[in-house]
Short mmCIF file of C-alpha atoms in Angstrom, two decimals:
data_model
loop_
_atom_site.label_atom_id
_atom_site.label_comp_id
_atom_site.label_asym_id
_atom_site.label_seq_id
_atom_site.Cartn_x
_atom_site.Cartn_y
_atom_site.Cartn_z
CA ALA A 26 96.84 78.69 132.16
CA MET A 27 95.00 80.11 129.18
CA LEU A 28 98.24 81.38 127.64
CA ALA A 29 99.94 78.05 128.35
CA GLY A 30 97.21 76.36 126.34
CA LEU A 31 97.91 78.40 123.22
CA PRO A 32 101.19 76.99 121.76
CA LYS A 33 99.67 73.61 120.91
CA ALA A 34 97.19 75.04 118.40
CA PRO A 35 97.13 78.85 118.60
CA SER A 36 94.17 79.47 116.33
CA ALA A 37 92.09 76.61 117.78
CA TYR A 38 92.49 77.95 121.34
CA ASN A 39 92.33 81.64 120.48
CA PRO A 40 90.18 83.09 123.30
CA ILE A 41 88.90 85.86 121.04
CA SER A 42 87.56 83.71 118.22
CA ASN A 43 87.05 80.39 120.08
CA PRO A 44 86.22 81.25 123.72
CA LYS A 45 84.60 77.85 124.36
CA ARG A 46 87.65 75.88 123.20
CA ALA A 47 90.06 78.22 124.98
CA ARG A 48 88.14 77.74 128.24
CA SER A 49 88.15 73.93 128.05
CA ARG A 50 91.87 73.95 127.25
CA GLN A 51 92.53 76.32 130.17
CA LEU A 52 90.69 73.97 132.59
CA HIS A 53 92.70 71.04 131.24
CA ILE A 54 95.99 72.91 131.95
CA ILE A 55 94.89 73.76 135.51
CA GLU A 56 94.00 70.09 136.11
CA ARG A 57 97.39 68.96 134.79
CA MET A 58 99.14 71.47 137.10
CA GLU A 59 97.21 70.09 140.06
CA GLU A 60 97.94 66.46 139.07
CA ASN A 61 101.66 67.23 138.82
CA GLY A 62 101.77 68.98 142.17
CA PHE A 63 102.52 72.51 140.92
CA ILE A 64 99.39 73.85 142.66
CA THR A 65 97.10 72.64 145.48
CA ALA A 66 93.50 71.51 145.07
CA GLU A 67 92.29 74.81 146.62
CA GLN A 68 94.39 76.85 144.20
CA ALA A 69 92.98 74.82 141.31
CA VAL A 70 89.39 75.52 142.42
CA ALA A 71 90.15 79.23 142.83
CA ALA A 72 91.89 79.40 139.44
CA LYS A 73 88.96 77.73 137.69
CA LYS A 74 86.57 80.28 139.22
CA GLN A 75 88.65 83.29 138.30
CA GLU A 76 86.91 85.23 135.54
CA LEU A 77 89.04 86.24 132.57
CA LYS A 78 88.28 89.39 130.61
CA VAL A 79 89.38 89.12 127.00
CA LYS A 80 90.17 92.48 125.44
CA THR A 81 89.13 92.56 121.81
CA ASN A 82 89.67 95.28 119.28
CA SER A 83 86.50 97.33 119.77
CA ASP A 84 86.24 97.90 116.02
CA ASN A 85 85.24 94.50 114.71
CA SER A 86 84.67 95.78 111.21
CA LYS A 87 88.23 95.09 110.11
CA VAL A 88 88.77 96.41 106.61
CA HIS A 89 90.52 93.92 104.38
CA ALA A 90 93.26 96.01 102.81
CA GLU A 91 96.22 93.67 103.19
CA TYR A 92 97.51 94.20 99.64
CA VAL A 93 97.33 97.97 100.11
CA ALA A 94 99.13 97.75 103.46
CA GLU A 95 101.96 95.87 101.78
CA MET A 96 102.14 98.43 98.93
CA VAL A 97 102.28 101.22 101.52
CA ARG A 98 104.98 99.40 103.49
CA GLN A 99 107.12 99.12 100.35
CA LEU A 100 106.60 102.78 99.42
CA VAL A 101 107.42 104.02 102.92
CA PHE A 102 110.41 101.68 103.22
CA ALA A 103 111.79 103.02 99.93
CA GLN A 104 111.70 106.50 101.48
CA TYR A 105 112.65 105.90 105.13
CA GLY A 106 114.52 102.56 105.12
CA GLU A 107 114.82 100.73 108.45
CA GLU A 108 113.44 103.80 110.26
CA THR A 109 110.05 102.78 108.84
CA TYR A 110 109.78 100.22 111.64
CA THR A 111 111.13 102.28 114.53
CA ARG A 112 109.97 105.88 114.07
CA GLY A 113 106.30 105.26 114.80
CA LEU A 114 105.18 106.76 111.49
CA ASN A 115 101.49 107.27 110.70
CA VAL A 116 100.57 106.82 107.05
CA TYR A 117 97.28 108.11 105.64
CA THR A 118 95.95 106.72 102.36
CA THR A 119 93.43 107.74 99.72
CA LEU A 120 91.39 104.56 100.32
CA LYS A 121 87.69 104.79 101.23
CA ALA A 122 87.00 102.13 103.90
CA ASP A 123 83.44 101.42 102.75
CA GLN A 124 84.46 101.13 99.09
CA GLN A 125 87.42 98.91 100.02
CA ASP A 126 85.11 96.64 101.98
CA ILE A 127 82.62 96.33 99.13
CA ALA A 128 85.42 95.70 96.61
CA TYR A 129 86.85 92.91 98.80
CA LYS A 130 83.46 91.23 99.18
CA ALA A 131 82.46 91.69 95.53
CA LEU A 132 85.69 90.17 94.20
CA ARG A 133 85.48 87.22 96.59
CA ARG A 134 81.83 86.63 95.69
CA GLY A 135 82.65 86.75 91.97
CA ILE A 136 85.45 84.22 92.40
CA MET A 137 83.35 81.90 94.58
CA ASP A 138 80.45 82.06 92.09
CA PHE A 139 82.87 80.87 89.41
CA GLU A 140 84.18 78.19 91.77
CA ARG A 141 80.67 76.79 92.22
CA ARG A 142 80.63 75.90 88.53
CA GLN A 143 83.91 73.94 88.70
CA ILE A 144 84.19 70.21 89.29
CA TYR A 145 84.82 69.14 92.86
CA ARG A 146 88.54 68.52 93.32
CA GLY A 147 88.13 66.60 96.56
CA PRO A 148 88.99 67.27 100.22
CA GLU A 149 92.23 69.12 101.03
CA LYS A 150 93.53 66.34 103.26
CA PHE A 151 92.50 63.14 105.05
CA VAL A 152 93.32 62.60 108.73
CA LYS A 153 92.96 59.49 110.89
CA LEU A 154 90.39 60.17 113.60
CA PRO A 155 90.94 58.25 116.89
CA SER A 156 87.96 57.18 119.03
CA ASN A 157 89.26 58.61 122.34
CA PRO A 158 87.55 62.07 122.72
CA GLN A 159 90.67 63.96 123.92
CA GLU A 160 92.84 62.46 121.15
CA LEU A 161 90.06 63.14 118.64
CA ASP A 162 90.02 66.84 119.57
CA ASP A 163 93.81 66.98 119.24
CA ALA A 164 93.79 65.34 115.80
CA ILE A 165 91.10 67.75 114.58
CA ASP A 166 92.92 70.79 116.00
CA GLU A 167 96.11 69.80 114.29
CA ALA A 168 94.41 69.25 110.92
CA LEU A 169 92.53 72.56 111.06
CA ASP A 170 95.62 74.43 112.20
CA GLU A 171 97.32 73.39 108.96
CA HIS A 172 94.21 74.37 106.97
CA PRO A 173 93.01 77.62 108.60
CA ASP A 174 89.78 79.40 107.67
CA ASN A 175 90.12 81.67 104.68
CA GLY A 176 87.76 84.52 105.53
CA ASP A 177 84.23 83.27 104.94
CA VAL A 178 85.54 80.07 103.30
CA MET A 179 85.95 78.00 106.45
CA SER A 180 87.53 74.63 107.12
CA ALA A 181 85.96 71.64 108.89
CA VAL A 182 86.74 67.97 109.51
CA VAL A 183 84.12 65.42 108.41
CA LEU A 184 82.82 63.17 111.21
CA GLU A 185 80.16 61.34 109.15
CA ALA A 186 79.22 61.45 105.47
CA ASP A 187 76.72 59.80 103.15
CA PRO A 188 75.03 61.06 99.93
CA LYS A 189 72.26 62.78 101.96
CA ARG A 190 74.18 64.41 104.80
CA ILE A 191 77.60 65.53 106.03
CA LYS A 192 78.33 66.08 109.71
CA ALA A 193 81.54 68.04 110.33
CA LEU A 194 83.39 69.82 113.12
CA ARG A 195 84.65 73.40 112.87
CA GLN A 196 87.68 74.81 114.67
CA SER A 197 85.43 76.72 117.06
CA GLY A 198 84.14 73.36 118.30
CA GLU A 199 80.81 73.87 116.49
CA THR A 200 79.34 70.76 114.85
CA ILE A 201 77.64 71.56 111.55
CA GLU A 202 75.34 69.62 109.25
CA ILE A 203 75.19 69.97 105.49
CA THR A 204 72.15 68.61 103.65
CA GLY A 205 70.08 69.14 100.49
CA GLU A 206 71.24 72.00 98.23
CA GLY A 207 74.35 72.48 100.37
CA LEU A 208 75.77 69.16 99.15
CA LYS A 209 75.40 69.98 95.44
CA PRO A 210 78.90 71.41 94.78
CA ALA A 211 80.49 68.15 95.98
CA GLN A 212 78.01 65.64 94.56
CA SER A 213 80.81 63.77 92.77
CA GLY A 214 82.68 63.32 96.07
CA LEU A 215 79.68 61.79 97.83
CA SER A 216 78.80 59.05 95.33
CA ASP A 217 79.75 55.46 96.09
CA LYS A 218 81.84 55.36 92.93
CA ALA A 219 83.97 58.40 93.89
CA PRO A 220 87.73 57.74 93.60
CA PRO A 221 89.54 57.69 97.00
CA HIS A 222 91.17 61.16 96.64
CA ILE A 223 87.81 62.85 95.92
CA LYS A 224 85.61 60.86 98.30
CA VAL A 225 84.16 62.89 101.17
CA ARG A 226 84.44 60.54 104.17
CA ARG A 227 85.21 60.56 107.90
CA GLY A 228 88.50 62.39 108.49
CA ALA A 229 88.30 64.51 105.32
CA VAL A 230 89.28 68.21 105.64
CA ILE A 231 86.69 70.16 103.64
CA ARG A 232 85.67 73.81 103.08
CA VAL A 233 82.26 75.18 104.02
CA VAL A 234 80.48 78.52 103.60
CA LYS A 235 77.37 80.04 105.16
CA THR A 236 74.62 80.61 102.59
CA PRO A 237 72.37 83.70 102.60
CA LYS A 238 69.63 81.42 104.04
CA ASP A 239 71.89 80.74 107.04
CA THR A 240 72.49 77.10 106.10
CA TRP A 241 75.86 75.47 105.35
CA GLU A 242 77.19 74.60 101.91
CA ILE A 243 80.26 72.55 101.01
CA THR A 244 82.74 74.37 98.75
CA GLN A 245 86.45 74.43 97.93
CA LEU A 246 89.24 77.00 98.01
CA PRO A 247 89.42 78.58 94.56
CA GLU A 248 92.33 77.98 92.23
CA VAL A 249 91.35 80.97 90.10
CA GLU A 250 92.61 84.47 91.00
CA GLY A 251 91.22 87.96 90.57
CA ALA A 252 91.96 91.66 90.93
CA PHE A 253 89.93 94.80 91.50
CA VAL A 254 90.97 98.44 91.57
CA ALA A 255 88.98 101.67 91.66
CA LEU A 256 90.33 105.19 91.40
CA ASP A 257 89.07 108.73 91.02
CA PRO A 258 89.77 109.68 87.37
CA ARG A 259 89.81 113.37 88.28
CA ASP A 260 93.01 113.06 90.32
CA GLY A 261 94.21 109.43 90.23
CA SER A 262 93.65 108.73 93.95
CA ILE A 263 93.05 105.03 94.62
CA LYS A 264 89.73 104.39 96.39
CA ALA A 265 89.77 100.57 96.59
CA LEU A 266 92.33 97.92 95.69
CA VAL A 267 92.12 94.15 96.14
CA GLY A 268 95.14 92.36 94.73
CA GLY A 269 93.80 88.81 94.85
CA PHE A 270 91.38 86.38 96.46
CA ASP A 271 93.24 86.31 99.76
CA PHE A 272 96.55 87.85 100.86
CA ALA A 273 97.27 85.04 103.33
CA LYS A 274 96.94 82.47 100.54
CA ASN A 275 98.75 84.37 97.78
CA LYS A 276 100.71 87.58 98.38
CA PHE A 277 101.17 88.33 94.68
CA ASN A 278 99.41 91.64 93.97
CA HIS A 279 97.51 91.06 90.73
CA VAL A 280 96.46 94.72 90.43
CA ALA A 281 100.01 96.02 90.21
CA GLN A 282 102.09 92.98 89.20
CA ALA A 283 100.05 90.69 86.95
CA TRP A 284 100.86 91.25 83.27
CA ARG A 285 97.91 89.83 81.36
CA GLN A 286 96.32 90.01 77.92
CA PRO A 287 93.55 92.61 77.96
CA GLY A 288 91.63 91.02 75.07
CA SER A 289 88.66 93.06 73.84
CA SER A 290 88.91 95.52 76.74
CA PHE A 291 91.86 96.97 74.77
CA LYS A 292 89.79 97.77 71.66
CA PRO A 293 88.71 101.28 72.79
CA PHE A 294 92.33 102.48 72.49
CA ILE A 295 92.47 101.29 68.88
CA TYR A 296 89.12 103.01 68.22
CA SER A 297 90.46 106.20 69.81
CA ALA A 298 93.42 106.10 67.39
CA ALA A 299 90.92 105.71 64.52
CA LEU A 300 88.91 108.79 65.57
CA GLU A 301 92.15 110.76 65.36
CA LYS A 302 92.54 109.54 61.76
CA GLY A 303 89.11 110.82 60.73
CA PHE A 304 86.84 107.88 61.55
CA THR A 305 83.52 108.69 63.27
CA PRO A 306 81.05 106.49 65.19
CA ALA A 307 78.98 106.38 61.98
CA THR A 308 81.83 105.10 59.76
CA ILE A 309 80.82 101.76 58.20
CA VAL A 310 83.21 98.83 58.57
CA ASN A 311 82.73 95.32 57.19
CA ASP A 312 82.40 92.49 59.69
CA ALA A 313 83.53 89.81 57.24
CA PRO A 314 86.10 86.98 57.43
CA LEU A 315 89.82 87.75 57.17
CA PHE A 316 92.86 85.59 56.54
CA PHE A 317 96.52 86.55 56.98
CA ASP A 318 99.48 84.48 55.83
CA ALA A 319 102.71 84.19 57.81
CA GLY A 320 104.29 87.10 55.89
CA VAL A 321 101.78 89.55 57.33
CA THR A 322 101.73 88.26 60.91
CA GLY A 323 105.44 87.71 61.39
CA GLY A 324 104.67 84.18 62.62
CA GLN A 325 101.87 81.66 62.07
CA PRO A 326 99.15 82.18 59.45
CA TRP A 327 96.13 83.69 61.18
CA GLU A 328 92.39 83.38 60.56
CA PRO A 329 90.69 85.37 63.33
CA LYS A 330 87.08 84.70 64.36
CA ASN A 331 84.40 86.64 66.22
CA TYR A 332 83.54 85.40 69.72
CA ASP A 333 80.04 84.33 68.60
CA GLY A 334 81.41 82.76 65.41
CA LYS A 335 79.07 84.92 63.27
CA PHE A 336 79.94 87.52 60.63
CA GLU A 337 77.31 90.23 60.26
CA GLY A 338 78.57 92.26 57.31
CA HIS A 339 78.60 96.07 57.21
CA MET A 340 78.06 97.91 60.47
CA THR A 341 78.90 101.24 62.09
CA LEU A 342 81.87 101.72 64.37
CA ARG A 343 79.41 102.23 67.24
CA ARG A 344 77.77 98.83 66.63
CA GLY A 345 81.14 97.15 66.11
CA LEU A 346 82.41 98.19 69.55
CA ALA A 347 79.11 97.51 71.33
CA LYS A 348 79.06 93.96 69.93
CA SER A 349 82.85 93.64 70.34
CA LYS A 350 83.32 92.46 66.75
CA ASN A 351 86.90 91.31 66.20
CA MET A 352 86.85 91.73 62.43
CA VAL A 353 85.76 95.36 62.80
CA SER A 354 88.67 96.06 65.21
CA ILE A 355 91.19 94.41 62.91
CA ARG A 356 89.99 96.38 59.88
CA ILE A 357 90.13 99.60 61.88
CA LEU A 358 93.70 98.82 62.92
CA GLN A 359 94.62 98.05 59.28
CA ALA A 360 93.34 101.50 58.32
CA VAL A 361 95.11 103.27 61.22
CA GLY A 362 98.35 101.32 60.81
CA ALA A 363 99.76 99.12 63.59
CA GLN A 364 102.75 101.41 64.09
CA ASN A 365 100.55 104.50 64.51
CA ALA A 366 98.35 102.65 66.98
CA GLN A 367 101.38 101.49 68.97
CA ASP A 368 102.51 105.11 69.29
CA TRP A 369 98.97 106.23 70.23
CA ILE A 370 98.47 103.77 73.13
CA GLY A 371 101.58 105.16 74.86
CA ARG A 372 99.54 108.29 75.64
CA PHE A 373 97.30 106.26 77.94
CA GLY A 374 100.16 104.97 80.07
CA PHE A 375 100.64 101.62 78.30
CA ASP A 376 104.10 100.27 77.61
CA PRO A 377 104.36 100.25 73.76
CA ASP A 378 107.08 97.54 73.88
CA LYS A 379 104.54 95.19 75.43
CA HIS A 380 102.18 95.66 72.46
CA PRO A 381 104.05 94.58 69.30
CA ALA A 382 102.90 96.49 66.21
CA TYR A 383 101.03 93.60 64.56
CA LEU A 384 97.34 93.31 63.72
CA THR A 385 96.81 91.00 66.74
CA MET A 386 97.06 94.20 68.80
CA ALA A 387 93.47 94.95 67.69
CA LEU A 388 92.31 92.04 69.84
CA GLY A 389 94.40 92.99 72.86
CA ALA A 390 97.18 90.43 72.42
CA GLY A 391 99.72 92.61 74.28
CA SER A 392 100.28 92.76 78.06
CA VAL A 393 98.80 95.14 80.64
CA THR A 394 98.25 95.25 84.40
CA PRO A 395 94.82 96.01 85.91
CA MET A 396 96.33 99.22 87.33
CA GLN A 397 97.38 100.33 83.82
CA MET A 398 93.86 99.62 82.57
CA ALA A 399 92.36 101.78 85.31
CA THR A 400 94.79 104.60 84.47
CA ALA A 401 94.06 104.30 80.75
CA TYR A 402 90.25 104.26 81.08
CA SER A 403 90.51 107.31 83.36
CA VAL A 404 91.77 109.28 80.34
CA PHE A 405 88.37 108.78 78.69
CA ALA A 406 86.57 109.46 81.99
CA ASN A 407 88.17 112.83 82.75
CA GLY A 408 88.05 114.39 79.29
CA GLY A 409 91.49 113.37 78.02
CA TYR A 410 93.97 113.84 80.90
CA ARG A 411 96.56 111.32 82.00
CA VAL A 412 96.61 111.01 85.81
CA ASN A 413 98.93 108.60 87.60
CA PRO A 414 97.48 106.49 90.39
CA TRP A 415 98.59 107.40 93.93
CA LEU A 416 97.89 106.02 97.37
CA ILE A 417 99.52 107.99 100.21
CA THR A 418 98.06 111.38 101.15
CA ARG A 419 100.43 112.14 104.02
CA VAL A 420 102.98 110.71 106.46
CA THR A 421 103.36 112.05 110.00
CA ASP A 422 105.68 111.14 112.88
CA GLN A 423 104.32 109.92 116.22
CA LYS A 424 103.84 113.51 117.41
CA GLY A 425 101.67 114.28 114.40
CA LYS A 426 104.28 116.41 112.60
CA VAL A 427 103.71 116.16 108.84
CA LEU A 428 106.78 114.69 107.10
CA ALA A 429 105.34 114.33 103.61
CA GLU A 430 102.13 115.33 101.88
CA THR A 431 100.73 114.63 98.42
CA LYS A 432 98.76 117.31 96.61
CA PRO A 433 96.27 116.06 94.01
CA PRO A 434 97.52 116.95 90.52
CA GLU A 435 96.03 119.82 88.51
CA LEU A 436 94.35 118.78 85.26
CA ASP A 437 95.92 121.14 82.74
CA ASP A 438 97.58 121.00 79.34
CA SER A 439 100.78 119.56 80.82
CA VAL A 440 98.96 116.28 81.53
CA ARG A 441 96.69 116.21 78.46
CA ALA A 442 96.91 112.82 76.74
CA ILE A 443 94.22 113.06 74.06
CA ASP A 444 91.97 115.75 72.68
CA ALA A 445 88.77 116.48 74.65
CA ARG A 446 86.77 115.73 71.47
CA ASN A 447 88.32 112.29 71.16
CA ALA A 448 87.57 111.51 74.84
CA PHE A 449 83.97 112.68 74.47
CA VAL A 450 83.20 110.58 71.39
CA MET A 451 84.88 107.56 73.02
CA GLU A 452 82.66 108.05 76.08
CA SER A 453 79.64 108.00 73.82
CA LEU A 454 80.84 104.70 72.27
CA LEU A 455 81.59 103.15 75.66
CA GLN A 456 78.17 104.23 76.91
CA GLU A 457 76.64 102.21 74.06
CA VAL A 458 78.44 99.08 75.32
CA THR A 459 76.76 99.41 78.74
CA ARG A 460 73.41 100.27 77.18
CA THR A 461 72.89 97.81 74.33
CA GLY A 462 76.19 95.95 74.00
CA THR A 463 78.11 93.19 75.78
CA ALA A 464 77.75 95.03 79.13
CA ALA A 465 74.06 96.00 78.86
CA LYS A 466 73.57 94.44 82.29
CA ALA A 467 75.34 97.51 83.76
CA GLN A 468 72.71 100.12 82.91
CA ALA A 469 69.87 97.60 83.28
CA THR A 470 70.94 96.81 86.88
CA LEU A 471 72.16 100.19 88.08
CA LYS A 472 69.44 102.14 86.27
CA ARG A 473 71.60 105.15 85.40
CA PRO A 474 72.88 106.25 81.99
CA ASP A 475 76.28 107.66 83.07
CA LEU A 476 78.10 104.31 82.92
CA TYR A 477 80.80 103.58 80.36
CA GLY A 478 83.00 100.56 79.83
CA LYS A 479 84.08 97.51 77.91
CA THR A 480 84.10 93.79 78.54
CA GLY A 481 87.19 91.79 77.68
CA THR A 482 87.53 88.08 77.08
CA THR A 483 90.83 86.87 75.65
CA ASN A 484 91.49 84.06 73.24
CA ASP A 485 90.32 80.72 74.70
CA SER A 486 88.81 82.60 77.69
CA MET A 487 92.07 82.79 79.64
CA ASP A 488 91.32 86.25 81.04
CA ALA A 489 87.97 87.87 81.83
CA TRP A 490 87.89 91.66 82.22
CA PHE A 491 85.55 94.53 82.74
CA ALA A 492 86.96 98.04 82.66
CA GLY A 493 84.64 100.98 83.03
CA PHE A 494 83.78 104.23 84.77
CA GLN A 495 81.30 106.81 85.90
CA PRO A 496 82.91 110.28 85.53
CA THR A 497 83.85 110.31 89.25
CA LEU A 498 85.07 106.70 89.54
CA THR A 499 87.00 104.31 87.27
CA ALA A 500 87.05 100.62 88.21
CA VAL A 501 88.58 97.50 86.67
CA SER A 502 87.93 93.87 87.54
CA TRP A 503 89.86 90.87 86.24
CA ILE A 504 89.64 87.10 86.73
CA GLY A 505 92.07 84.45 85.50
CA TYR A 506 94.40 81.63 86.56
CA ASP A 507 97.93 82.56 87.67
CA THR A 508 99.32 80.10 85.14
CA PRO A 509 97.06 81.07 82.22
CA ARG A 510 94.59 78.37 81.24
CA LYS A 511 91.01 78.26 80.01
CA LEU A 512 88.38 79.55 82.39
CA GLY A 513 85.77 77.57 80.43
CA ASP A 514 84.10 77.80 77.03
CA ARG A 515 81.22 80.01 78.08
CA GLU A 516 83.10 82.13 80.64
CA THR A 517 83.38 85.77 79.56
CA GLY A 518 84.22 89.21 80.92
CA GLY A 519 80.51 90.02 80.82
CA GLY A 520 79.61 86.95 82.85
CA LEU A 521 82.54 86.87 85.30
CA SER A 522 84.02 90.34 85.83
CA LEU A 523 81.09 92.65 85.03
CA PRO A 524 78.96 91.42 88.01
CA ILE A 525 81.86 92.27 90.37
CA TRP A 526 82.06 95.78 88.87
CA ILE A 527 78.27 96.23 89.10
CA SER A 528 78.05 95.18 92.75
CA PHE A 529 80.89 97.57 93.60
CA MET A 530 79.39 100.50 91.65
CA GLU A 531 75.93 99.88 93.09
CA HIS A 532 77.33 100.82 96.49
CA ALA A 533 79.97 103.38 95.48
CA LEU A 534 77.58 105.46 93.34
CA LYS A 535 74.76 105.64 95.91
CA GLY A 536 73.75 109.27 96.15
CA VAL A 537 76.20 110.35 93.42
CA PRO A 538 74.32 112.61 90.98
CA ILE A 539 74.05 111.51 87.35
CA ASN A 540 76.85 113.12 85.41
CA GLU A 541 76.92 112.98 81.61
CA PRO A 542 79.65 115.05 79.95
CA GLU A 543 78.86 118.12 77.87
CA PRO A 544 80.09 117.97 74.26
CA PRO A 545 83.31 120.01 74.00
CA GLU A 546 84.06 122.55 71.29
CA GLY A 547 84.57 120.99 67.86
CA VAL A 548 82.06 118.14 68.23
CA ILE A 549 78.72 118.34 66.45
CA ASN A 550 75.70 116.07 66.34
CA ALA A 551 74.54 115.21 62.83
CA GLY A 552 71.58 112.90 62.30
CA GLY A 553 71.74 111.64 65.90
CA GLU A 554 75.45 110.77 65.78
CA TRP A 555 78.52 112.67 67.02
#
């Protein structure tokens, strides 16, 4: 009877997640069987008394690694074809369950924090609610089946609503109340003047979340997307990877597939090219206005600006990167030569074709994926070696026989991308960013000096990045809309993506000793600067 109750609304009557609803549905089925003469009254009584044991997966701490599972499926399928599904293969990955879990939660929290600042777009749907209790339950089940919970962003149908209170029903049959602060995100939908498609009223399908204070808050499913990836720069093994807000909602893997503008998070690679040409962190560059006519840019005339709109005159390379000054980057690229820089970035694993050799490259106008950024920053983290990211450690058959095994790569001259001296000085510059620059929140929050990285906010705030590392772990977070549009005038990599990176690192670096690199041969300190 319990199974027979499932087809109507499988998730509503799921005995594992909604035992109360499943039980009431089961009793209803038994009653219908009795009414229609399939069973006797005695059988009905006996059936109702029979106790059902629901077997659940004992490990409730399900790790959200759906994007990784799909990547693994594709990799294994490429190797074993249709046998992938029939041979009973076991695949072991480089992922760390605890780090994966934290990455998943941190990215979701970062996206939902952004969502809280957006205008309320209105309920997802409106359904007609009948007055008959059985029909009412059916109408609600149907509506919530079409709008399932999305992790901790749950769906509910509004039963009553006024500007002071919302009463709504969840799929589990739980009635919830939202009052006070919890109504804030949807204030515009509760006012009397709200247009019909935004108005929160009886029959509206809304989203709710549990607050840390254990109260309910109204919210909405985010339109914005994100990505997070962390890998060990010493061998390229992937420790955590979250390809988007939710795999069920959007299967596109933003870590591996989203080609986006890196903005200022690309500047370190231009600076690295400059060090090779004889610049040092103490070299003075002028942060003053620039203008380029169409002849120079190969397109429109261009008058770049700094993010803060201010020009601060002469400053050192170190200060220029810490404050992410656009004019400083452009002048550095002029001195290096766009063609030289385009050749140089290939060493880090970037695709030179996707970074045309124009001065706009200084501001990260090319295209990268978050995975490429993690690979590229790992070159600075490990002293100048290029390691490729990898995910599968071994594959065994159902008897445990090893069919394939991956050995971590050796860091030797065959994989050297840049000189150890260049990597060391770049680390020192990137440490400044997390100490006194646009990412100063990193060292202030995590209270450790061995953090290095760079914020990135693209033109018109279409992409918000933070890419950084501790010598044992490189991590990159990104937020943006799938169809690029403005995140908002004051939304930056430091405000949006850095907090995700910090909350991940806070957990991942617990108990990891502080590790600041030793200066390699050929680097000297003169007057406090390398």
